[in-house]
Amino acid sequence: GAVVSQHPSWVICKSGTSVKIECRSLDFQATTMFWYRQFPKQSLMLMATSNEGSKATYEQGVEKDKFLINHASLTLSTLTVTSAHPEDSSFYICSAPGLAGGSSYEQYFGPGTRLTVT
Amino acid sequence: KQEVTQIPAALSVPEGENLVLNCSFTDSAIYNLQWFRQDPGKGLTSLLLIQSSQREQTSGRLNASLDKSSGRSTLYIAASQPGDSATYLCAASASGTYKYIFGTGTRLKVLA
């Protein structure tokens, strides 16, 4: 099946700094990728849709100036958490739709990035 | 707006039992519904994908069904084992898109 990778797998940063998380589709192209956030003991919440070559679409309540998304190529989307604060500590997961057989699509998920802001 | 809920929120069963996890969604205009497993502190493991034109999918001891008209999916686990202990998440695509809306999850514990 298709593979999506994320880097880094975990990161610790100080409050006020910015952190960049990469999401790559390794063996397929993705014009669209999705970013999710998961707080401890909660489910995944969709943050935004990353669109190759155009602006990302953010879900209601997600600050687009705080969570900068860039999708500069068909295999790479980046999420930058700007001026991070402890409440931004979370598990960030990306996904990309890829062919699952025939003309149907399946969401392939990255392994996630655990961000801790001290 | 798509909303996905899962019942029960938590479940504890003795080893060997057959069990059913439920997932409900509000918008039947889905492309896919997918079941995942998540171990503590880990990412998602895809279990079963059901496309909108399908009624069920099976993999080993797992069987997932989909009823779009009633907005429901069930995950059936046969002969449960302690290794099945994890959180199970269902996700349904939002109306006319491929983005997933996740359910609230069911935390399963299978006792040896």
Coordinates of N, CA and C in Angstrom, one line a residue:
Chain A
G1 N 0.8 -1.2 0.0 CA 0.0 0.0 0.0 C 0.8 1.2 0.0
A2 N 0.2 2.4 -0.2 CA 0.9 3.7 -0.2 C 1.4 4.0 1.2
V3 N 2.5 4.8 1.2 CA 3.2 5.1 2.4 C 3.3 6.7 2.6
V4 N 2.9 7.1 3.8 CA 3.0 8.5 4.1 C 4.0 8.6 5.3
S5 N 5.0 9.5 5.2 CA 5.9 9.6 6.3 C 5.8 11.0 6.9
Q6 N 6.2 11.1 8.2 CA 6.3 12.4 8.9 C 7.6 12.6 9.5
H7 N 8.0 13.8 9.6 CA 9.3 14.1 10.2 C 9.2 15.5 10.9
P8 N 9.6 15.6 12.2 CA 10.1 14.5 13.0 C 9.0 13.7 13.6
S9 N 9.4 12.6 14.3 CA 8.4 11.8 14.9 C 8.0 12.4 16.3
W10 N 9.0 13.1 16.9 CA 8.7 13.8 18.1 C 9.6 15.0 18.2
V11 N 9.1 16.1 18.8 CA 9.9 17.3 19.0 C 9.5 18.0 20.3
I12 N 10.5 18.5 20.9 CA 10.3 19.3 22.1 C 10.8 20.7 21.8
C13 N 10.1 21.7 22.1 CA 10.5 23.1 21.8 C 10.1 24.0 22.9
K14 N 10.7 25.2 23.0 CA 10.4 26.1 24.0 C 9.3 27.0 23.6
S15 N 8.6 27.5 24.6 CA 7.4 28.4 24.3 C 7.9 29.6 23.6
G16 N 7.2 30.0 22.5 CA 7.5 31.2 21.7 C 8.3 30.9 20.5
T17 N 8.8 29.7 20.3 CA 9.5 29.3 19.1 C 8.5 28.7 18.1
S18 N 9.0 28.5 16.9 CA 8.2 27.8 15.8 C 8.8 26.5 15.5
V19 N 7.9 25.6 15.1 CA 8.3 24.2 14.8 C 7.6 23.8 13.5
K20 N 8.4 23.2 12.6 CA 7.9 22.7 11.3 C 7.8 21.2 11.3
I21 N 6.7 20.7 10.8 CA 6.5 19.3 10.7 C 6.3 19.0 9.2
E22 N 7.0 18.0 8.7 CA 6.8 17.6 7.3 C 6.0 16.3 7.1
C23 N 5.2 16.3 6.1 CA 4.4 15.2 5.7 C 4.7 14.8 4.2
R24 N 5.2 13.6 4.0 CA 5.6 13.2 2.6 C 4.8 12.0 2.2
S25 N 4.3 12.0 0.9 CA 3.8 10.8 0.3 C 5.0 10.2 -0.4
L26 N 5.3 9.0 0.0 CA 6.6 8.4 -0.5 C 6.5 7.8 -1.9
D27 N 5.4 7.2 -2.2 CA 5.3 6.4 -3.5 C 4.1 6.8 -4.3
F28 N 3.5 8.0 -4.0 CA 2.4 8.4 -4.8 C 2.3 10.0 -4.7
Q29 N 1.6 10.6 -5.6 CA 1.5 12.0 -5.6 C 0.2 12.4 -4.9
A30 N 0.2 13.5 -4.2 CA -1.0 13.9 -3.5 C -1.2 15.4 -3.7
T31 N -2.2 15.7 -4.4 CA -2.5 17.2 -4.6 C -3.2 17.7 -3.3
T32 N -3.7 16.8 -2.5 CA -4.4 17.2 -1.3 C -3.9 16.4 -0.1
M33 N -3.6 17.0 1.0 CA -3.2 16.3 2.2 C -4.1 16.9 3.3
F34 N -4.2 16.2 4.4 CA -5.0 16.7 5.5 C -4.1 16.6 6.8
W35 N -4.4 17.6 7.6 CA -3.7 17.7 8.9 C -4.7 17.5 10.1
Y36 N -4.3 16.6 11.0 CA -5.2 16.4 12.2 C -4.4 16.6 13.4
R37 N -5.1 16.9 14.5 CA -4.5 17.1 15.8 C -5.2 16.2 16.8
Q38 N -4.5 15.6 17.7 CA -5.1 14.7 18.7 C -4.5 15.1 20.1
F39 N -5.4 15.5 21.0 CA -5.0 15.8 22.4 C -5.2 14.5 23.1
P40 N -4.5 14.4 24.3 CA -4.5 13.1 25.0 C -5.9 12.6 25.3
K41 N -6.1 11.4 25.1 CA -7.4 10.7 25.4 C -8.5 11.2 24.6
Q42 N -8.2 11.9 23.5 CA -9.3 12.4 22.6 C -9.1 11.8 21.2
S43 N -10.1 12.0 20.4 CA -10.0 11.6 19.0 C -9.3 12.6 18.2
L44 N -9.2 12.2 16.9 CA -8.5 13.1 16.0 C -9.4 14.2 15.5
M45 N -8.9 15.4 15.4 CA -9.7 16.5 15.0 C -9.1 17.1 13.7
L46 N -9.8 17.2 12.6 CA -9.3 17.8 11.4 C -9.0 19.2 11.6
M47 N -7.8 19.6 11.2 CA -7.4 21.0 11.3 C -7.5 21.7 10.0
A48 N -7.0 21.1 8.9 CA -7.0 21.8 7.7 C -6.7 20.9 6.5
T49 N -7.1 21.4 5.3 CA -6.8 20.7 4.1 C -5.7 21.4 3.4
S50 N -4.7 20.7 3.0 CA -3.5 21.3 2.4 C -3.7 21.0 0.9
N51 N -3.6 22.1 0.1 CA -3.8 22.0 -1.4 C -2.5 22.4 -2.1
E52 N -2.0 21.5 -2.9 CA -0.8 21.7 -3.7 C -1.0 23.0 -4.6
G53 N -0.1 23.9 -4.4 CA -0.1 25.1 -5.3 C -1.1 26.2 -4.9
S54 N -1.8 26.0 -3.9 CA -2.8 27.0 -3.5 C -2.9 27.0 -1.9
K55 N -3.7 27.9 -1.5 CA -3.9 28.1 0.0 C -4.6 27.0 0.6
A56 N -4.2 26.7 1.9 CA -4.8 25.7 2.7 C -6.2 26.1 3.1
T57 N -7.1 25.2 3.3 CA -8.4 25.4 3.9 C -8.5 25.0 5.3
Y58 N -8.8 25.9 6.2 CA -8.8 25.6 7.6 C -10.2 25.3 8.1
E59 N -10.3 24.4 9.1 CA -11.5 24.1 9.8 C -11.9 25.3 10.7
Q60 N -13.1 25.3 11.0 CA -13.6 26.4 11.9 C -12.9 26.3 13.3
G61 N -12.4 27.4 13.8 CA -11.7 27.4 15.1 C -10.2 27.2 15.0
V62 N -9.7 26.9 13.9 CA -8.2 26.7 13.7 C -7.6 28.0 13.2
E63 N -6.6 28.5 13.9 CA -6.0 29.8 13.6 C -5.0 29.6 12.4
K64 N -5.3 30.2 11.3 CA -4.5 30.0 10.1 C -3.1 30.7 10.2
D65 N -3.1 31.8 11.0 CA -1.8 32.5 11.2 C -0.9 31.8 12.2
K66 N -1.5 30.9 13.0 CA -0.7 30.2 13.9 C -0.2 28.8 13.3
F67 N -1.0 28.2 12.5 CA -0.7 26.9 11.9 C -0.5 27.2 10.4
L68 N 0.7 27.4 10.0 CA 1.0 27.7 8.6 C 1.2 26.4 7.8
I69 N 0.5 26.3 6.8 CA 0.6 25.1 5.9 C 1.1 25.5 4.5
N70 N 2.1 24.7 4.1 CA 2.6 24.9 2.7 C 2.6 23.6 2.0
H71 N 2.1 23.6 0.8 CA 2.1 22.4 0.0 C 2.7 22.7 -1.3
A72 N 4.1 22.7 -1.3 CA 4.8 23.2 -2.4 C 5.0 22.2 -3.5
S73 N 4.9 20.9 -3.2 CA 5.1 19.9 -4.2 C 4.0 18.9 -4.1
L74 N 4.0 18.0 -5.0 CA 2.9 16.9 -5.0 C 3.2 15.8 -4.0
T75 N 4.4 15.9 -3.3 CA 4.7 14.9 -2.3 C 5.0 15.4 -1.0
L76 N 4.9 16.7 -0.8 CA 5.3 17.3 0.5 C 4.4 18.4 1.0
S77 N 3.9 18.3 2.2 CA 3.2 19.3 2.8 C 3.8 19.6 4.2
T78 N 3.9 20.9 4.6 CA 4.5 21.2 5.9 C 3.5 22.0 6.7
L79 N 3.6 21.7 8.0 CA 2.8 22.4 9.0 C 3.7 23.1 9.9
T80 N 3.7 24.4 10.0 CA 4.5 25.1 11.0 C 3.7 25.7 12.1
V81 N 4.0 25.3 13.3 CA 3.3 25.9 14.5 C 4.1 27.1 14.9
T82 N 3.6 28.2 14.7 CA 4.3 29.5 15.0 C 4.0 29.9 16.5
S83 N 5.1 30.5 17.1 CA 4.9 31.0 18.5 C 4.2 30.0 19.3
A84 N 4.8 28.8 19.4 CA 4.2 27.7 20.1 C 4.0 28.0 21.6
H85 N 2.9 27.5 22.1 CA 2.7 27.6 23.6 C 2.4 26.2 24.1
P86 N 2.5 26.0 25.4 CA 2.2 24.7 26.0 C 0.9 24.0 25.5
E87 N -0.1 24.9 25.3 CA -1.4 24.3 24.9 C -1.4 23.8 23.5
D88 N -0.3 24.0 22.7 CA -0.2 23.5 21.4 C 0.4 22.1 21.4
S89 N 0.8 21.7 22.6 CA 1.4 20.3 22.7 C 0.3 19.3 22.4
S90 N 0.6 18.5 21.4 CA -0.4 17.5 20.9 C 0.3 16.5 20.0
F91 N -0.5 15.6 19.4 CA -0.1 14.7 18.5 C -0.6 15.1 17.1
Y92 N 0.3 15.4 16.2 CA -0.2 15.9 14.9 C 0.0 14.8 13.8
I93 N -1.1 14.5 13.1 CA -1.0 13.4 12.1 C -1.5 14.0 10.7
C94 N -0.8 13.6 9.7 CA -1.2 14.0 8.4 C -1.7 12.8 7.6
S95 N -2.5 13.0 6.6 CA -3.0 11.9 5.7 C -3.1 12.4 4.3
A96 N -3.1 11.5 3.4 CA -3.2 11.8 1.9 C -4.0 10.7 1.3
P97 N -5.0 11.1 0.4 CA -5.7 10.1 -0.3 C -4.9 9.5 -1.5
G98 N -5.0 8.2 -1.5 CA -4.3 7.5 -2.6 C -5.2 6.5 -3.2
L99 N -4.8 6.0 -4.3 CA -5.7 4.9 -5.0 C -5.6 3.7 -4.1
A100 N -6.8 3.1 -3.9 CA -6.9 1.9 -3.1 C -7.2 0.7 -4.0
G101 N -7.3 0.9 -5.3 CA -7.6 -0.2 -6.2 C -8.7 0.3 -7.1
G102 N -8.5 0.1 -8.4 CA -9.5 0.6 -9.3 C -9.5 2.1 -9.3
S103 N -10.7 2.7 -9.2 CA -10.8 4.2 -9.1 C -11.1 4.7 -7.7
S104 N -11.1 3.8 -6.7 CA -11.5 4.2 -5.4 C -10.3 4.7 -4.6
Y105 N -10.5 5.6 -3.6 CA -9.4 6.2 -2.9 C -9.5 5.7 -1.4
E106 N -8.3 5.7 -0.8 CA -8.2 5.4 0.6 C -7.3 6.5 1.2
Q107 N -7.6 6.8 2.5 CA -6.7 7.8 3.2 C -5.6 7.0 3.8
Y108 N -4.4 7.5 3.5 CA -3.2 6.9 4.1 C -2.6 7.9 5.1
F109 N -2.4 7.4 6.3 CA -2.0 8.2 7.4 C -0.5 8.1 7.7
G110 N 0.1 9.2 8.1 CA 1.5 9.2 8.5 C 1.5 8.7 10.0
P111 N 2.7 8.4 10.5 CA 2.8 7.9 11.8 C 2.6 8.9 12.9
G112 N 2.6 10.2 12.6 CA 2.3 11.2 13.6 C 3.6 11.8 14.1
T113 N 3.4 13.0 14.6 CA 4.5 13.8 15.3 C 4.0 14.3 16.6
R114 N 4.7 13.9 17.6 CA 4.4 14.3 19.0 C 5.1 15.6 19.3
L115 N 4.4 16.7 19.6 CA 5.0 18.0 19.9 C 4.7 18.3 21.4
T116 N 5.8 18.6 22.0 CA 5.8 19.0 23.4 C 6.4 20.4 23.5
V117 N 5.6 21.4 24.0 CA 6.1 22.7 24.2 C 6.3 23.0 25.6
T118 N 7.5 23.4 26.0 CA 7.8 23.6 27.4 C 7.8 25.1 27.8
Chain B
K1 N -23.2 19.1 8.0 CA -21.9 18.9 8.6 C -21.8 17.4 9.1
Q2 N -20.8 16.7 8.7 CA -20.7 15.3 9.1 C -20.3 15.2 10.6
E3 N -21.0 14.4 11.3 CA -20.7 14.1 12.7 C -20.6 12.6 12.9
V4 N -19.6 12.2 13.7 CA -19.4 10.7 13.8 C -19.4 10.4 15.3
T5 N -20.1 9.4 15.8 CA -20.1 9.1 17.2 C -19.9 7.5 17.3
Q6 N -19.3 7.1 18.4 CA -19.1 5.7 18.6 C -19.6 5.3 19.9
I7 N -20.2 4.1 19.9 CA -20.7 3.5 21.2 C -20.3 2.1 21.2
P8 N -19.8 1.5 22.4 CA -19.6 2.3 23.6 C -18.3 3.1 23.6
A9 N -18.2 4.0 24.6 CA -16.9 4.7 24.7 C -15.8 3.8 25.3
A10 N -16.2 2.9 26.1 CA -15.2 1.9 26.6 C -15.8 0.6 26.8
L11 N -15.0 -0.4 26.7 CA -15.5 -1.8 26.8 C -14.4 -2.7 27.3
S12 N -14.9 -3.5 28.3 CA -13.9 -4.5 28.9 C -14.6 -5.9 28.8
V13 N -13.9 -6.8 28.2 CA -14.5 -8.1 28.0 C -13.4 -9.2 28.3
P14 N -13.9 -10.4 28.7 CA -12.9 -11.5 28.9 C -12.5 -12.1 27.5
E15 N -11.3 -12.6 27.5 CA -10.7 -13.2 26.3 C -11.7 -14.2 25.7
G16 N -11.8 -14.2 24.4 CA -12.6 -15.2 23.7 C -14.0 -14.7 23.3
E17 N -14.4 -13.6 23.9 CA -15.7 -13.1 23.5 C -15.8 -12.5 22.1
N18 N -16.9 -12.6 21.5 CA -17.2 -11.9 20.3 C -17.8 -10.6 20.6
L19 N -17.4 -9.5 19.9 CA -17.9 -8.2 20.3 C -18.2 -7.3 19.1
V20 N -19.0 -6.3 19.4 CA -19.4 -5.4 18.3 C -19.2 -4.0 18.7
L21 N -18.5 -3.2 17.9 CA -18.3 -1.8 18.1 C -19.2 -1.1 17.1
N22 N -19.8 0.0 17.6 CA -20.8 0.7 16.7 C -20.3 2.1 16.4
C23 N -20.6 2.5 15.2 CA -20.2 3.9 14.6 C -21.4 4.4 13.9
S24 N -21.8 5.7 14.3 CA -22.9 6.3 13.6 C -22.4 7.6 13.0
F25 N -23.0 7.9 11.8 CA -22.6 9.2 11.1 C -23.9 9.9 10.6
T26 N -23.9 11.2 10.5 CA -25.1 11.9 10.2 C -25.3 12.2 8.8
D27 N -24.3 12.2 8.0 CA -24.4 12.5 6.6 C -24.1 11.3 5.7
S28 N -25.1 10.8 5.0 CA -24.9 9.5 4.3 C -24.1 9.7 3.0
A29 N -23.9 10.9 2.6 CA -23.1 11.1 1.3 C -21.6 10.9 1.6
I30 N -21.2 9.7 1.9 CA -19.8 9.5 2.2 C -19.2 8.7 1.0
Y31 N -17.9 8.9 0.8 CA -17.1 8.1 -0.1 C -16.6 6.8 0.5
N32 N -16.1 7.0 1.7 CA -15.6 5.8 2.4 C -15.9 5.9 3.9
L33 N -15.8 4.7 4.5 CA -15.8 4.7 6.0 C -14.6 3.7 6.3
Q34 N -13.8 4.1 7.3 CA -12.6 3.3 7.6 C -12.5 3.1 9.1
W35 N -12.1 1.9 9.4 CA -11.9 1.6 10.8 C -10.4 1.5 11.1
F36 N -10.0 2.1 12.2 CA -8.6 2.1 12.6 C -8.4 1.6 14.0
R37 N -7.2 1.2 14.3 CA -6.8 0.8 15.7 C -5.7 1.8 16.1
Q38 N -5.7 2.2 17.3 CA -4.7 3.1 17.8 C -4.2 2.5 19.2
D39 N -3.0 2.2 19.3 CA -2.4 1.8 20.6 C -1.9 3.0 21.3
P40 N -1.8 3.0 22.6 CA -1.5 4.2 23.4 C -0.2 4.8 22.9
G41 N -0.2 6.1 22.7 CA 1.0 6.8 22.2 C 1.5 6.6 20.8
K42 N 0.6 5.8 20.1 CA 1.1 5.5 18.7 C 0.2 6.1 17.7
G43 N 0.5 5.9 16.4 CA -0.3 6.4 15.3 C -1.4 5.4 15.0
L44 N -2.0 5.6 13.8 CA -3.2 4.8 13.4 C -2.8 3.6 12.6
T45 N -3.4 2.5 12.8 CA -3.3 1.3 12.0 C -4.6 1.1 11.3
S46 N -4.6 1.1 10.0 CA -5.8 0.9 9.3 C -6.3 -0.6 9.4
L47 N -7.5 -0.8 9.7 CA -8.1 -2.2 9.8 C -8.9 -2.6 8.6
L48 N -9.9 -1.8 8.3 CA -10.8 -2.1 7.2 C -11.3 -0.8 6.6
L49 N -11.4 -0.8 5.2 CA -11.9 0.3 4.5 C -13.2 -0.2 3.8
I50 N -14.3 0.5 3.9 CA -15.5 0.2 3.2 C -15.9 1.3 2.3
Q51 N -15.9 1.1 1.0 CA -16.3 2.1 0.1 C -17.8 2.2 0.1
S52 N -18.3 3.4 -0.4 CA -19.7 3.7 -0.3 C -20.6 2.7 -1.0
S53 N -20.0 2.0 -2.0 CA -20.8 1.0 -2.8 C -20.8 -0.3 -2.1
Q54 N -20.0 -0.5 -1.1 CA -19.9 -1.8 -0.4 C -20.7 -1.9 0.8
R55 N -21.0 -3.1 1.2 CA -21.8 -3.4 2.4 C -21.0 -3.9 3.6
E56 N -19.9 -4.6 3.3 CA -19.0 -5.1 4.3 C -17.7 -5.4 3.8
Q57 N -16.7 -5.6 4.7 CA -15.4 -6.0 4.4 C -14.9 -6.9 5.6
T58 N -14.1 -7.9 5.2 CA -13.6 -8.8 6.2 C -12.1 -8.9 6.1
S59 N -11.5 -9.1 7.3 CA -10.1 -9.3 7.4 C -9.8 -10.2 8.6
G60 N -9.5 -11.4 8.4 CA -9.2 -12.3 9.6 C -10.4 -12.4 10.5
R61 N -10.2 -12.0 11.8 CA -11.3 -12.0 12.8 C -12.1 -10.8 12.8
L62 N -11.9 -9.9 11.9 CA -12.6 -8.6 11.8 C -13.6 -8.6 10.7
N63 N -14.7 -8.0 10.9 CA -15.7 -7.8 9.9 C -16.4 -6.5 10.1
A64 N -16.4 -5.7 9.1 CA -17.0 -4.3 9.2 C -18.2 -4.3 8.2
S65 N -19.3 -3.7 8.7 CA -20.4 -3.5 7.8 C -20.8 -2.1 7.7
L66 N -21.5 -1.7 6.6 CA -21.8 -0.3 6.4 C -23.3 -0.3 5.9
D67 N -24.1 0.5 6.6 CA -25.5 0.8 6.1 C -25.6 2.3 6.0
K68 N -25.5 2.8 4.8 CA -25.5 4.2 4.6 C -26.9 4.8 4.9
S69 N -27.9 4.1 4.6 CA -29.3 4.6 4.7 C -29.6 4.9 6.2
S70 N -29.0 4.1 7.1 CA -29.3 4.3 8.5 C -28.1 5.1 9.2
G71 N -27.1 5.3 8.4 CA -25.9 6.1 9.0 C -25.2 5.3 10.0
R72 N -25.0 4.0 9.8 CA -24.3 3.1 10.7 C -23.3 2.2 10.1
S73 N -22.2 2.0 10.9 CA -21.3 0.9 10.6 C -21.0 0.2 11.9
T74 N -20.7 -1.1 11.8 CA -20.3 -1.9 12.9 C -19.0 -2.6 12.6
L75 N -18.2 -2.8 13.6 CA -17.0 -3.6 13.6 C -17.2 -4.8 14.5
Y76 N -17.1 -5.9 13.9 CA -17.3 -7.2 14.6 C -15.9 -7.8 14.8
I77 N -15.6 -8.1 16.1 CA -14.3 -8.8 16.4 C -14.7 -10.2 17.0
A78 N -14.2 -11.2 16.3 CA -14.5 -12.5 16.7 C -13.4 -13.1 17.6
A79 N -13.8 -13.8 18.6 CA -12.8 -14.5 19.5 C -11.7 -13.5 20.0
S80 N -12.1 -12.5 20.7 CA -11.2 -11.5 21.1 C -10.0 -12.0 21.9
Q81 N -8.9 -11.3 21.8 CA -7.6 -11.7 22.4 C -7.1 -10.5 23.1
P82 N -6.2 -10.7 24.2 CA -5.6 -9.5 24.9 C -4.9 -8.6 24.0
G83 N -4.3 -9.1 22.9 CA -3.6 -8.2 21.9 C -4.6 -7.3 21.1
D84 N -5.9 -7.5 21.2 CA -6.8 -6.7 20.6 C -7.1 -5.4 21.4
S85 N -6.6 -5.4 22.6 CA -6.8 -4.2 23.5 C -6.2 -2.9 22.8
A86 N -7.0 -1.9 22.6 CA -6.5 -0.7 21.9 C -7.8 0.2 21.9
T87 N -7.6 1.4 21.3 CA -8.7 2.3 21.0 C -9.0 2.1 19.5
Y88 N -10.3 1.9 19.2 CA -10.8 1.7 17.9 C -11.5 2.9 17.4
L89 N -11.1 3.4 16.3 CA -11.7 4.7 15.7 C -12.3 4.4 14.4
C90 N -13.5 4.9 14.2 CA -14.1 4.9 12.8 C -14.0 6.3 12.3
A91 N -13.9 6.4 11.0 CA -13.8 7.7 10.3 C -14.6 7.7 9.0
A92 N -15.5 8.7 8.8 CA -16.3 8.8 7.7 C -15.9 10.0 6.9
S93 N -15.9 9.9 5.6 CA -15.6 11.1 4.8 C -16.7 12.1 4.9
A94 N -16.3 13.4 4.9 CA -17.3 14.5 4.9 C -17.9 14.6 3.5
S95 N -19.1 15.2 3.5 CA -19.9 15.3 2.3 C -19.1 15.7 1.1
G96 N -19.1 14.8 0.1 CA -18.5 15.2 -1.2 C -17.0 15.4 -1.2
T97 N -16.3 15.0 -0.1 CA -14.9 15.2 0.0 C -14.2 14.0 0.5
Y98 N -12.9 14.0 0.4 CA -12.1 12.8 0.9 C -11.6 13.0 2.4
K99 N -11.9 14.2 2.9 CA -11.4 14.4 4.3 C -12.2 13.6 5.3
Y100 N -11.6 13.1 6.3 CA -12.2 12.2 7.2 C -12.6 13.0 8.5
I101 N -13.8 12.6 9.0 CA -14.3 13.0 10.3 C -14.2 11.8 11.2
F102 N -13.5 11.9 12.3 CA -13.3 10.8 13.2 C -14.4 10.7 14.2
G103 N -14.7 9.5 14.6 CA -15.5 9.2 15.7 C -14.8 9.5 17.0
T104 N -15.5 9.3 18.1 CA -15.0 9.6 19.4 C -14.2 8.4 20.0
G105 N -14.3 7.3 19.3 CA -13.4 6.2 19.7 C -14.0 5.2 20.8
T106 N -13.7 4.0 20.7 CA -14.0 3.0 21.7 C -12.7 2.4 22.3
R107 N -12.6 2.5 23.6 CA -11.4 1.9 24.2 C -11.7 0.5 24.7
L108 N -11.0 -0.4 24.1 CA -11.3 -1.8 24.3 C -10.2 -2.4 25.2
K109 N -10.6 -3.2 26.1 CA -9.7 -3.9 27.0 C -10.1 -5.4 27.0
V110 N -9.3 -6.3 26.6 CA -9.6 -7.7 26.6 C -8.8 -8.4 27.7
L111 N -9.5 -8.9 28.6 CA -8.8 -9.5 29.8 C -8.4 -10.9 29.6
A112 N -7.2 -11.3 30.0 CA -6.7 -12.7 29.8 C -7.3 -13.6 30.8

